[in-house]
Each structure stands twice: as C-alpha cells, then as structure tokens.
mmCIF file of C-alpha atoms and ligand atoms in Angstrom:
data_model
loop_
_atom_site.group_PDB
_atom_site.id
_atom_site.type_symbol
_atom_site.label_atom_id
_atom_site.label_comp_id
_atom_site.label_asym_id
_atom_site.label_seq_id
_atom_site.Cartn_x
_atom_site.Cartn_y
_atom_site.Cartn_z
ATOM 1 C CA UNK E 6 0.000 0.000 0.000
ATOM 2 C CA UNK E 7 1.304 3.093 -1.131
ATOM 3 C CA UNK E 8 0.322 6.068 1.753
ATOM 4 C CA UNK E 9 0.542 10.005 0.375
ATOM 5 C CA UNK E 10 -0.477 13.099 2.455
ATOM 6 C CA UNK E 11 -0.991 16.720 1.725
ATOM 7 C CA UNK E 12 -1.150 19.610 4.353
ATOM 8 C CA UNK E 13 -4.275 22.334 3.298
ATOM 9 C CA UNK E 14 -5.860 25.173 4.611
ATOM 10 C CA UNK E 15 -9.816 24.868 3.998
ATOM 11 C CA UNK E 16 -10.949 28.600 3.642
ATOM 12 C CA UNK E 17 -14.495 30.126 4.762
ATOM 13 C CA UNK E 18 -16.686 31.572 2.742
ATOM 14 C CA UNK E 19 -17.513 33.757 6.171
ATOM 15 C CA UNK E 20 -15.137 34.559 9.273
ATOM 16 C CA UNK E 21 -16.439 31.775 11.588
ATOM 17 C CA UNK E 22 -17.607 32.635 15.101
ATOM 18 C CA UNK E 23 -17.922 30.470 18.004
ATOM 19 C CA UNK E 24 -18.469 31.717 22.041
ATOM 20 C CA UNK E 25 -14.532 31.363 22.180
ATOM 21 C CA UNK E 26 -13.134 32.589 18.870
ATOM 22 C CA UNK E 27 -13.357 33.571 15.166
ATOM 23 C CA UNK E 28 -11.504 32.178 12.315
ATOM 24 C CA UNK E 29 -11.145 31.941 8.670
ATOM 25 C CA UNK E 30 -9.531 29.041 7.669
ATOM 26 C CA UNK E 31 -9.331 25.441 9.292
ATOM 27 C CA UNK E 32 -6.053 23.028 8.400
ATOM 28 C CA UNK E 33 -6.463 20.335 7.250
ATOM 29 C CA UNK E 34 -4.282 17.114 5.966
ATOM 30 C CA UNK E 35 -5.213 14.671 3.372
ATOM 31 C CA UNK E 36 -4.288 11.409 2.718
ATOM 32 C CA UNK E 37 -4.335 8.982 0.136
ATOM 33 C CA UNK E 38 -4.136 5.289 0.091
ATOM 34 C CA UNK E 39 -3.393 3.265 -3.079
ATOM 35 C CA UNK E 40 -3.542 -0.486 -3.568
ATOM 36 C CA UNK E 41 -3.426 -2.404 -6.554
ATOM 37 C CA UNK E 42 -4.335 1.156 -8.870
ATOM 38 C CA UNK E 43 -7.338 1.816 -6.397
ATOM 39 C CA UNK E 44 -6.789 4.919 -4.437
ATOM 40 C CA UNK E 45 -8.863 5.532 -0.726
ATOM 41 C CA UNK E 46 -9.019 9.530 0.261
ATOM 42 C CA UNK E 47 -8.987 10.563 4.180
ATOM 43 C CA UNK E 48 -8.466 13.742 5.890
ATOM 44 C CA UNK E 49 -7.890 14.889 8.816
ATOM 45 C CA UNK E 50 -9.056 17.940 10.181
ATOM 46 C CA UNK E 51 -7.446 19.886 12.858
ATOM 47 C CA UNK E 52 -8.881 23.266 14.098
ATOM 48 C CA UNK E 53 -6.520 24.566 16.887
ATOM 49 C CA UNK E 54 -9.085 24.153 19.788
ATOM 50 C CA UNK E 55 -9.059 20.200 19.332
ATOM 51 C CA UNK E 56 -5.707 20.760 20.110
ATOM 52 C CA UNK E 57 -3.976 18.183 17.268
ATOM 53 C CA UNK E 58 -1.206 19.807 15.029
ATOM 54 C CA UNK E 59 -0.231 20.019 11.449
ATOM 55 C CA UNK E 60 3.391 18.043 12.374
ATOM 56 C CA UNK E 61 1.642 15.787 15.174
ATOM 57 C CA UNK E 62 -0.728 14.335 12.391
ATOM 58 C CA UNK E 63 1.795 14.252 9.966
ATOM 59 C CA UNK E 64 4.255 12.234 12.286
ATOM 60 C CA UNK E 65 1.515 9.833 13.523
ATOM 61 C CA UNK E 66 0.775 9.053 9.294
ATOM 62 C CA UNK E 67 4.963 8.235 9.185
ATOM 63 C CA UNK E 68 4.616 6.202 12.616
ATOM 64 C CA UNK E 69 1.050 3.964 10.651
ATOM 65 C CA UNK E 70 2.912 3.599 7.574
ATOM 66 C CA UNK E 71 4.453 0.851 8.792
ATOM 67 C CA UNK E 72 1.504 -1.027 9.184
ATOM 68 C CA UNK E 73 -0.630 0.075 6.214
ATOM 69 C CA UNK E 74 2.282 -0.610 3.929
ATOM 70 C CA UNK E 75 2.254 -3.569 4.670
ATOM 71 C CA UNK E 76 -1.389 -4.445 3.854
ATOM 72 C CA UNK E 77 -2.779 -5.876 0.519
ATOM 73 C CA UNK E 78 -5.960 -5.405 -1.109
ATOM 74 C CA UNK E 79 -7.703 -8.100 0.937
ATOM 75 C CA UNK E 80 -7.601 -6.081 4.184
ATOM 76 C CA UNK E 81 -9.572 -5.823 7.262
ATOM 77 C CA UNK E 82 -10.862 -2.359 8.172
ATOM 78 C CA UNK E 83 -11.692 -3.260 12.070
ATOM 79 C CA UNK E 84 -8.100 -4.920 12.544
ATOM 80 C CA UNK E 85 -6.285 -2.180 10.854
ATOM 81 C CA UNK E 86 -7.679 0.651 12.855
ATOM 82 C CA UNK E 87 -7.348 -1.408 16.291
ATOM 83 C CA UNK E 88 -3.807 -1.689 15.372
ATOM 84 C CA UNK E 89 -3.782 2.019 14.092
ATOM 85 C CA UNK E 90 -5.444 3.027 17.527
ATOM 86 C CA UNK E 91 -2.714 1.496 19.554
ATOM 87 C CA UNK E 92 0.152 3.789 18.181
ATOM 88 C CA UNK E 93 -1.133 6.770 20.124
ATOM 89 C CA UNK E 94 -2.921 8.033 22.886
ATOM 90 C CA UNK E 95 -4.228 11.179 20.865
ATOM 91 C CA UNK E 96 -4.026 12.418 17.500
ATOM 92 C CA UNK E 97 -7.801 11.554 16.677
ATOM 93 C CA UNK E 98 -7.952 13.534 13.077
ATOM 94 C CA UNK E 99 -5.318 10.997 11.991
ATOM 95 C CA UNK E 100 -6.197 8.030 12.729
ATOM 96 C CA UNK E 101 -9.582 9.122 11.556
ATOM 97 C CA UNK E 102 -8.247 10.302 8.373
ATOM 98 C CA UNK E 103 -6.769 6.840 8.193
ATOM 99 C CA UNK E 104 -10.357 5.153 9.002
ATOM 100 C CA UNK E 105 -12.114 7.274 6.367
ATOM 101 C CA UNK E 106 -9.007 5.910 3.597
ATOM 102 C CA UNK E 107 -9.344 2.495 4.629
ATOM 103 C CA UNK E 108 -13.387 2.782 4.076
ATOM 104 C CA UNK E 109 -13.248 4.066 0.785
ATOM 105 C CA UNK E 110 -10.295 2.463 -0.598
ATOM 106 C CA UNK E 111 -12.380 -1.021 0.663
ATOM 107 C CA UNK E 112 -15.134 0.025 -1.281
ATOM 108 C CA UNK E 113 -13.695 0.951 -4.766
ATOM 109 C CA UNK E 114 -11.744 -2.521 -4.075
ATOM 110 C CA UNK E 115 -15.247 -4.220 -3.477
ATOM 111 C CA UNK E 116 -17.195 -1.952 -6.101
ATOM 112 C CA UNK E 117 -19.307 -1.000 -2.945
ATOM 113 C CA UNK E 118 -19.754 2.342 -1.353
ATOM 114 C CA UNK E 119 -19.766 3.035 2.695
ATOM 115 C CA UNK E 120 -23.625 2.392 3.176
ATOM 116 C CA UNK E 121 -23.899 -1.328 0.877
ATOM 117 C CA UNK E 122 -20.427 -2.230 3.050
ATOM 118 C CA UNK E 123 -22.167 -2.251 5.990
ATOM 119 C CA UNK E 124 -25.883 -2.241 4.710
ATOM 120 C CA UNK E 125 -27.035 0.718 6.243
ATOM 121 C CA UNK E 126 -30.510 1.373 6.068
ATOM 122 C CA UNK E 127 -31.052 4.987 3.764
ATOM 123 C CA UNK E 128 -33.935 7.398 5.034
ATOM 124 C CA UNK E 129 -34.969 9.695 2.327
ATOM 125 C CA UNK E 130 -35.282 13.198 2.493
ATOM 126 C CA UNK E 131 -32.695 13.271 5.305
ATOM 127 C CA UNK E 132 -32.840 17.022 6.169
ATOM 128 C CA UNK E 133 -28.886 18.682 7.555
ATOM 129 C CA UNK E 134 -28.924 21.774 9.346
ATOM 130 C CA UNK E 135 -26.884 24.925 8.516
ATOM 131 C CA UNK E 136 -24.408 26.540 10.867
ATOM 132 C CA UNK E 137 -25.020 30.588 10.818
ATOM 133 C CA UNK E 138 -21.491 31.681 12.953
ATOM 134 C CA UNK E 139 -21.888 34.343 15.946
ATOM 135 C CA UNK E 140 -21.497 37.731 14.279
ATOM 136 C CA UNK E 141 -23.006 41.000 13.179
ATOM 137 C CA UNK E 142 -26.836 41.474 13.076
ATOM 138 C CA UNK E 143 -26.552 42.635 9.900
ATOM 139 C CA UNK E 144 -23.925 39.808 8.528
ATOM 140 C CA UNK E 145 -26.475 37.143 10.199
ATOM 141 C CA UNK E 146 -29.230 38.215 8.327
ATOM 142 C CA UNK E 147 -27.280 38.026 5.223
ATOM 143 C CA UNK E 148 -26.252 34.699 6.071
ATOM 144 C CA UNK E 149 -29.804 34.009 6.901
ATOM 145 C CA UNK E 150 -30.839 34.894 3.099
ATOM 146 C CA UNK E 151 -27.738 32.293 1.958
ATOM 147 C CA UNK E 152 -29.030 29.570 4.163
ATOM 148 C CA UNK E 153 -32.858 30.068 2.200
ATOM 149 C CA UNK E 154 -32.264 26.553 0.774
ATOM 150 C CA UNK E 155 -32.050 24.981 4.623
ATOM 151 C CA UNK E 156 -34.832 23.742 6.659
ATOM 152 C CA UNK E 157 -33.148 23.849 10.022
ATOM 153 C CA UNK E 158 -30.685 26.591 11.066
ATOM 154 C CA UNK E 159 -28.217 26.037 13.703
ATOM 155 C CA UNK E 160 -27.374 28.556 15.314
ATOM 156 C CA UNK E 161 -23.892 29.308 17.649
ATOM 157 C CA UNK E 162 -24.859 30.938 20.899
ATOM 158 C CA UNK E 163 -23.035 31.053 24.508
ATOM 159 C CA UNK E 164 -23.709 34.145 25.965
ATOM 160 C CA UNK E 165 -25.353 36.222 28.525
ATOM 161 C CA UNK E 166 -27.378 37.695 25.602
ATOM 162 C CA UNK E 167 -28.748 34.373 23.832
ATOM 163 C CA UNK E 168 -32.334 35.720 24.107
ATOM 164 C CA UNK E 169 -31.339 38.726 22.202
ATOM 165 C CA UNK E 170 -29.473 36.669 19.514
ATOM 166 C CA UNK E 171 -32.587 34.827 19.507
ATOM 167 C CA UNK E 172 -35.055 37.460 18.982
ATOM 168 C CA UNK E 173 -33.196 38.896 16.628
ATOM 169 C CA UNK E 174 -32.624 35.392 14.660
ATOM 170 C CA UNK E 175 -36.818 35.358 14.807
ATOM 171 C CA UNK E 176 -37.038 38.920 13.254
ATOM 172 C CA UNK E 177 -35.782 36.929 9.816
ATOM 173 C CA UNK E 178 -36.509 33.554 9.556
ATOM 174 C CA UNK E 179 -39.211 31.517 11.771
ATOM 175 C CA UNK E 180 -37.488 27.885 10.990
ATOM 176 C CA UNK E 181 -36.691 25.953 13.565
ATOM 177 C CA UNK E 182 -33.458 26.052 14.974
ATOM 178 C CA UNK E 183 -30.721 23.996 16.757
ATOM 179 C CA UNK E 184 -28.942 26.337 19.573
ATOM 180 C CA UNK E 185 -25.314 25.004 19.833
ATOM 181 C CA UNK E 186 -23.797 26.584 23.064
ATOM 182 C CA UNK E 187 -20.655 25.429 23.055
ATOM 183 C CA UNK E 188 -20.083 25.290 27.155
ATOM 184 C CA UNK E 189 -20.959 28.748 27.465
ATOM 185 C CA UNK E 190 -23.741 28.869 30.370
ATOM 186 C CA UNK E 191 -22.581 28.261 33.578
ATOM 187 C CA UNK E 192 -25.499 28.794 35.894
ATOM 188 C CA UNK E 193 -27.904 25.755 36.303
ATOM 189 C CA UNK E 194 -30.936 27.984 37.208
ATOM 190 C CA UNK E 195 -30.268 30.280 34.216
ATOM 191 C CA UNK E 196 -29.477 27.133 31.984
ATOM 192 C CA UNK E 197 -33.073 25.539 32.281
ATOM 193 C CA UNK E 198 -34.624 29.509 31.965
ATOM 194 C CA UNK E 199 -32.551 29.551 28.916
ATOM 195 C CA UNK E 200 -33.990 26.075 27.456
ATOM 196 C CA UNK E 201 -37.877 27.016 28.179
ATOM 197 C CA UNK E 202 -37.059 30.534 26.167
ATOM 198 C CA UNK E 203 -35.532 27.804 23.583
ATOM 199 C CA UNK E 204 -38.048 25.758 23.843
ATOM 200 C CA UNK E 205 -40.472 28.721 23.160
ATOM 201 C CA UNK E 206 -38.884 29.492 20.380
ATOM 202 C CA UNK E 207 -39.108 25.983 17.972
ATOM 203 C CA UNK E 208 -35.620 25.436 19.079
ATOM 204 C CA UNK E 209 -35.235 21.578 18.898
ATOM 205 C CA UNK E 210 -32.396 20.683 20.321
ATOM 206 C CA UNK E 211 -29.594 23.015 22.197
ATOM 207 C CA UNK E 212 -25.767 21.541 21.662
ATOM 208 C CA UNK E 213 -22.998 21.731 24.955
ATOM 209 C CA UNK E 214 -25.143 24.127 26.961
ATOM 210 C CA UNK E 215 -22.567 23.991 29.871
ATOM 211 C CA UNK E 216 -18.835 22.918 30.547
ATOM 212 C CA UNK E 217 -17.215 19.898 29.917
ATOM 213 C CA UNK E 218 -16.699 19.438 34.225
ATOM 214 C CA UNK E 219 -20.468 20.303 35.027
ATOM 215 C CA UNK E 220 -21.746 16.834 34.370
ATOM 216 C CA UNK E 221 -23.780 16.647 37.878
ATOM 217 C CA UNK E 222 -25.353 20.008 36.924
ATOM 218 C CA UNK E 223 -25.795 18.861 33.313
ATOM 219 C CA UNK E 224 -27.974 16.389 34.736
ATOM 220 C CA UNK E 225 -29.704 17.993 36.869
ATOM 221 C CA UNK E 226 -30.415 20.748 34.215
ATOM 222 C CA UNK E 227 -31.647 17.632 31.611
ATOM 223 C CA UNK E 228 -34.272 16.312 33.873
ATOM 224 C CA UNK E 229 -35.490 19.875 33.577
ATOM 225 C CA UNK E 230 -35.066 20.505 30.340
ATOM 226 C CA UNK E 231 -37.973 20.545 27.649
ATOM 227 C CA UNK E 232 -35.532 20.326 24.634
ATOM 228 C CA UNK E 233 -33.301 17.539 24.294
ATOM 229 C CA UNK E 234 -29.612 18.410 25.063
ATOM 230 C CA UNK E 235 -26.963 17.044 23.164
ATOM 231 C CA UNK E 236 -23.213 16.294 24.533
ATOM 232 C CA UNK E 237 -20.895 17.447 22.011
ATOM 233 C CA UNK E 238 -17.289 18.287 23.559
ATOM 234 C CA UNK E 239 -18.254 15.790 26.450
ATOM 235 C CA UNK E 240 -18.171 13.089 24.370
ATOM 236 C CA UNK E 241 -15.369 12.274 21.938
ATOM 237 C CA UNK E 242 -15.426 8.357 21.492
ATOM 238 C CA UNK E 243 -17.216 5.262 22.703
ATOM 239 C CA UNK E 244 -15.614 5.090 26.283
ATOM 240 C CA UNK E 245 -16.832 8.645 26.961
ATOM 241 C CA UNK E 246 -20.465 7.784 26.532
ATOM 242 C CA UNK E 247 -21.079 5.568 29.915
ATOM 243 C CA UNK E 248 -19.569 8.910 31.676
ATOM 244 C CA UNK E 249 -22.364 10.879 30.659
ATOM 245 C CA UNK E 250 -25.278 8.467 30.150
ATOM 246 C CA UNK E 251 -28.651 10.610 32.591
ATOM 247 C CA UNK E 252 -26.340 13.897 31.658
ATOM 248 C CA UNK E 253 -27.576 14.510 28.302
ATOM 249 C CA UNK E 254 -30.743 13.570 25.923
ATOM 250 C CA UNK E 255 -28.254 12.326 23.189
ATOM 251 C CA UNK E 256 -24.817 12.867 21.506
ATOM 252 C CA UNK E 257 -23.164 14.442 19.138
ATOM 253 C CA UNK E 258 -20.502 11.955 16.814
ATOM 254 C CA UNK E 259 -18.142 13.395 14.610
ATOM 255 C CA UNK E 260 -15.769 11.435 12.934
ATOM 256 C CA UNK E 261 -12.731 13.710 13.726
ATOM 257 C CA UNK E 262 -13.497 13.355 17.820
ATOM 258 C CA UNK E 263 -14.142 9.690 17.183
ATOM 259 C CA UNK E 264 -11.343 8.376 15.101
ATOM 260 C CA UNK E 265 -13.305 7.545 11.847
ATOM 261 C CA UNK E 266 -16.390 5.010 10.563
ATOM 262 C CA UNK E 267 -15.611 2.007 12.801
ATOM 263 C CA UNK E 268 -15.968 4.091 16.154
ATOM 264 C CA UNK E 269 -18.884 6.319 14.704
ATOM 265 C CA UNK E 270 -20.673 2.767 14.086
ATOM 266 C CA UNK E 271 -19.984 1.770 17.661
ATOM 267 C CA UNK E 272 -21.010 4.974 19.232
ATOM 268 C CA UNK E 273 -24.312 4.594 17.397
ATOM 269 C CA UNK E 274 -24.924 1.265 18.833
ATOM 270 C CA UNK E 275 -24.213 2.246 22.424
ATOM 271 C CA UNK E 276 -26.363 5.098 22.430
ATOM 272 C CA UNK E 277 -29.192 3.007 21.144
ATOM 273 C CA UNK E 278 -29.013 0.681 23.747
ATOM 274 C CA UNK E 279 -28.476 3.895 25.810
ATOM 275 C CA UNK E 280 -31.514 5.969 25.124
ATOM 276 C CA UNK E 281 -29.433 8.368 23.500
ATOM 277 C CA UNK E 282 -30.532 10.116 20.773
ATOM 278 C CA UNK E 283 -27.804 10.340 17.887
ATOM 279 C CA UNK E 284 -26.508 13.589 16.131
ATOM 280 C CA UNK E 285 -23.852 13.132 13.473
ATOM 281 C CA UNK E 286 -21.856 16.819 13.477
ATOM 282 C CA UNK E 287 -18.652 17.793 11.736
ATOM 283 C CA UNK E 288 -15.545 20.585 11.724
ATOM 284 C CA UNK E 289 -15.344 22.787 9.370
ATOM 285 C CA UNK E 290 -13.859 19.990 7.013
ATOM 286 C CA UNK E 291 -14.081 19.117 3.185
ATOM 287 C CA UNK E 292 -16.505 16.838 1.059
ATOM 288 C CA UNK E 293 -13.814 14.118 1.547
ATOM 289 C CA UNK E 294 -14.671 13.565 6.074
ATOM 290 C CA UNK E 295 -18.368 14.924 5.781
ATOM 291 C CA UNK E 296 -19.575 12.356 2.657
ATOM 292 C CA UNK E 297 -17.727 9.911 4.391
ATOM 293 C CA UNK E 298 -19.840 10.533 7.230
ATOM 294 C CA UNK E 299 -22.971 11.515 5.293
ATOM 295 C CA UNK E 300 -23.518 7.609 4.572
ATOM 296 C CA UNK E 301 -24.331 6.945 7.805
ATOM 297 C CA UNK E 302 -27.442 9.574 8.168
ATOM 298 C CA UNK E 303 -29.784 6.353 7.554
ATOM 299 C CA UNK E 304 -29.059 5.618 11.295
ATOM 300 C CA UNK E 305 -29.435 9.268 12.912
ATOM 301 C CA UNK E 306 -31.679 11.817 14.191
ATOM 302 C CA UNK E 307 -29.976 14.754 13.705
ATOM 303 C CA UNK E 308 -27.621 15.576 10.865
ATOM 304 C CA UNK E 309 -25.461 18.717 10.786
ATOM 305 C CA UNK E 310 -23.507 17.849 7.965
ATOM 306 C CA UNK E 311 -22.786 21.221 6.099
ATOM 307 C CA UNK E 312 -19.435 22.038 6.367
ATOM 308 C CA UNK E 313 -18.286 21.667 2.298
ATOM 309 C CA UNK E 314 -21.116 24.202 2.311
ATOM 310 C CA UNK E 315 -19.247 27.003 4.538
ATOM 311 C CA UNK E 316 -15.918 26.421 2.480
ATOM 312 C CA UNK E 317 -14.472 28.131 -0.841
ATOM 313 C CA UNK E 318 -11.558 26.109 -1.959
ATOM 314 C CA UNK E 319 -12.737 22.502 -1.123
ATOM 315 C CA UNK E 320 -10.501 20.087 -3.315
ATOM 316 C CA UNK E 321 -13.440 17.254 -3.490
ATOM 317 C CA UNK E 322 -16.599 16.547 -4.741
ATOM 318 C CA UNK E 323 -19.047 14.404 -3.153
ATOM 319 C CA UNK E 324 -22.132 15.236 -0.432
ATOM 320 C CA UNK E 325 -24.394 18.265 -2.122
ATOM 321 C CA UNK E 326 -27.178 19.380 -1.024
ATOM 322 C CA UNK E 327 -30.846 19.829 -2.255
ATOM 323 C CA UNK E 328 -33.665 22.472 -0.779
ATOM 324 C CA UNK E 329 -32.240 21.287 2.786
ATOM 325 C CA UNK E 330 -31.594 17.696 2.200
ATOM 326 C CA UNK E 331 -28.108 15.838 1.675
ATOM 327 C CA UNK E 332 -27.528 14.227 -1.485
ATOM 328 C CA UNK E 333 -25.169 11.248 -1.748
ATOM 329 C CA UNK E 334 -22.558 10.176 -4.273
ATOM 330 C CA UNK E 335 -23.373 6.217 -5.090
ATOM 331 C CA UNK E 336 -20.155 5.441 -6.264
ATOM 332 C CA UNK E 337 -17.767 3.054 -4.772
ATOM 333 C CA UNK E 338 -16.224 4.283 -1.275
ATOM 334 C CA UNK E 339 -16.769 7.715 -0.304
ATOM 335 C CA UNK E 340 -18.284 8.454 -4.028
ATOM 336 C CA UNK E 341 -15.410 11.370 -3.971
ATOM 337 C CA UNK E 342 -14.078 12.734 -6.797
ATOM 338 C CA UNK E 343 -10.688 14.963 -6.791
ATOM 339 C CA UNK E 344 -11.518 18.383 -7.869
ATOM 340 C CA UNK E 345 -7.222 19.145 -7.494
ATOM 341 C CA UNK E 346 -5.287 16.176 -8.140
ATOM 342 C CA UNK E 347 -1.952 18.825 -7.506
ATOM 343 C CA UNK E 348 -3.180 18.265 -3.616
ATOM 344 C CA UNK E 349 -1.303 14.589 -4.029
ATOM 345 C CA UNK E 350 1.855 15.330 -6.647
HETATM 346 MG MG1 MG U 401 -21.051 21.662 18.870
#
C-alpha cells in the first residue's frame, strides 16, 4: 500500500464565530491510500481548539505507515484501525483520516460504497442543518438569506445575551433552529430559563449548553429541560459515553473526535441501547470527512452535515445538497471525486 499526504488550509466563505473565537480558515491534511491502482481519500481535520497539530498528524501518518504498507488489497478495516489506535494516545484527526481511507479504498476494491459495506438502512429526504457563525446582526441576516435553501438553522450561541441573539434570529426567519452553546452557560438555574425561552422558540435541540466538568449540573439541568440536550465536547469516542449516560438527551458523533467510521458505528450502537438520541456533526472539514460521514445519516436523528457548504476552496466533490436535504454520491467508497489532483503530486 502506497500512503501520500498533503497539508491544506480549507478557507471560509464567512469569518467563523464560536463563544470562544473567530476564524477563517481550518487546516487540514489529506491522505491517500493506493492499492493495486485503487486509491482511498482521508483527511484529517485539525482546528486549533481540538488541540492536534499540522506536524503531530503528519508524524503519527509516518509512525502507521508501517503497518498500512504492509497491507494488501484483501484487508480488514476493524483490525487495521485497532492496530492504528494502539500507536497513540491522541491524534484523533489521523487516525480518523486513516479510518475514512481504509473505508473508501475497501469500497472501490469491493465496487461498494460506505452504506452497501455495511448495509445501512437509507432514510430519504434526510434534512442537515446549517451553521449561521456568531457575528453581526446585519452579517447574520445576510447569512440568513444564503441559508434560504435549509430547513433547520443552527445557530452558535453562549452568551449572557442568547435571548437577544434569539429574537433577533426570529425577526428573519421563523425555521426551527438547533442552539449550539458550546459550554458557554454556567449557571444551572439560568441554563433551564434559557432552554424554556428555547423551547419557546421551535428550538429543537440546544448543543454543549454547559462545561465539559459540570456533568452533575448537566444532569440535573436535563431532567429539567424541555428540549433535548446534546453532549458534544463531552463526548469524543465510545468510552466517553457511559460517563455521561442521565447527563444529556443524546450525543453528538463526529468522525474527527471519534477516530473515523468504525468508532462512529460503535457509538451509534451504544447510544441506542443507551436511550441516546444520535446527532452526526462535523468541523469545518471538506466533502472528503463529511460524505464519508454523510452515509451513515440512515441511522441518525440529527444531521449537521454542512461544512463543504461554509468552504471556498474545497478540493473534493461528493455530499451536495438539495432544498435542505443531503444528497449522496453512489459510487464506490466515499463516491469522492478529486476536484485538485496537484493536492497529491
Ligand atoms: Mg457543537
């Protein structure tokens, strides 16, 4: 197996506001895979808050190439990325970059893509959210008036003043929202006011309200709660999801917290037998991670899979989107096709 990778900077269409910071581009590092003239894209994505680097993921594809180079086309996915697992404690982008290369080099090998390799069930009309960043009144409402095609907005809140982004977010658009908070209430008392406003409001879910450490008062503030709340830094992969099981009405999976497909499947089936109610999210990453992840939206309740949407220079074609509703490739693997070839040369 023949392993290439290719540092990139994914750029915004709009400066990108969360309750902690604003930014314009996201890194990014691609990979390629090639067996017997088949060729299996990953990527891994690495904003600076997930706290991976550029040289980190880089050195942790020299340390796997070991093992995937020695591989042949008749593979396993599960024992590669248990193996691939092992080499590290962290760098979660890579091995899921690695994952997501495996997948669709497996496919185009097996002339299947993701969903027929592990027959998936496919829901029609499955409807993704788009993420409107904290900004401007006046640069939300434009980004409002892009979003027209979306049913469901999400929308980045985490302040003092979330009733006022609200109402304003009302004076345009009446769809219903998700409210992702990203740990920025603190208060329990002023958490559960905040999810009856929500609630009010044909809000229908609200992401992270509080910090990663308030897990008793997460609970608490759940039991209250008339929207469903939805763990999203709390829970990065499987073993995290017995921690907050009572704490939270479901979770959010992405594939770069969760080290790619396998885990992602996993997750699913422990918050099934959970209670949990699934989410499948994403980072601001390309077509390649977020059709990868797209093919699982059969199994999920909420998708908020809209990132190639947000980005300008994306180097892949695959997941597009229709009046609201994610469209997938059905060719073999991902279904990606490479927009740049120069990314690999
Ligand atoms: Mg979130």
């Amino acid at each position: 197996m023949k392993l290439r990778f290719s540092p990139y900077k994914l750029k915004f269409k709009h400066p990108f506001g969360v309750s902690s910071n604003v930014r314009t581009h996201t890194p990014t590092v691609f990979l390629s895979l090639e067996i017997g003239g088949f060729k299996g894209y990953g990527e891994a994505c690495i904003p600076a808050y997930l706290g991976e680097t550029e040289e980190e993921t880089i050195a942790f594809f020299n340390d796997a190439s070991a093992t995937l180079k020695k591989l042949n086309s008749d593979f396993n996915i599960a024992e590669t990325v248990t193996v691939i697992d092992g080499l590290s404690e962290t760098c979660n982008a890579a091995k899921a970059a690695i994952d997501i290369a495996l997948h669709d080099l497996k496919g185009k090998i097996l002339g299947k893509n993701i969903r027929q390799l592990y027959d998936l069930p496919v829901k029609e009309n499955s409807v993704t959210s788009s993420t409107i960043g904290l900004d401007y009144a006046d640069k939300i409402a434009q980004k409002i008036i892009e979003a027209s095609d979306f049913k469901i907005l999400k929308i980045k809140a985490g302040s003092e003043n979330d009733k006022a982004l609200i109402n304003m977010i009302r004076s345009y658009t009446d769809k219903p929202l998700y409210v992702d908070v990203n740990q920025g209430w603190k208060d329990k008392h002023f958490v559960v006011d905040m999810l009856h406003f929500m609630a009010e409001n044909n809000v229908l879910l609200v992401e992270q309200p509080m910090p990663v450490e308030m897990i008793d008062e997460m609970a608490w503030v759940t039991e209250r709660s008339p929207v469903p709340t939805i763990a999203d830094e709390s829970v990065k992969r499987l073993k995290d999801i017995s921690r907050i099981k009572g704490a939270f009405s479901g979770i959010n999976i992405k594939l770069m917290k969760c080290t790619g497909i396998s885990e992602a499947l996993r997750m699913i089936d422990l918050a099934r037998e959970s209670n949990l109610k699934v989410m499948l999210g994403c980072m601001a990453e390309s077509s390649c991670a977020t059709t990868a992840m797209a093919h699982l939206a059969g199994l999920a309740d909420y998708i908020d899979l809209d990132a190639p949407y947000l980005i300008v220079n994306d180097p892949f074609k695959g997941i597009s989107y229709n009046n609201g509703q994610i469209c997938l490739p059905h060719s073999a693997g991902i279904g990606l096709k490479l927009l740049n070839a120069e990314i690999f040369s």
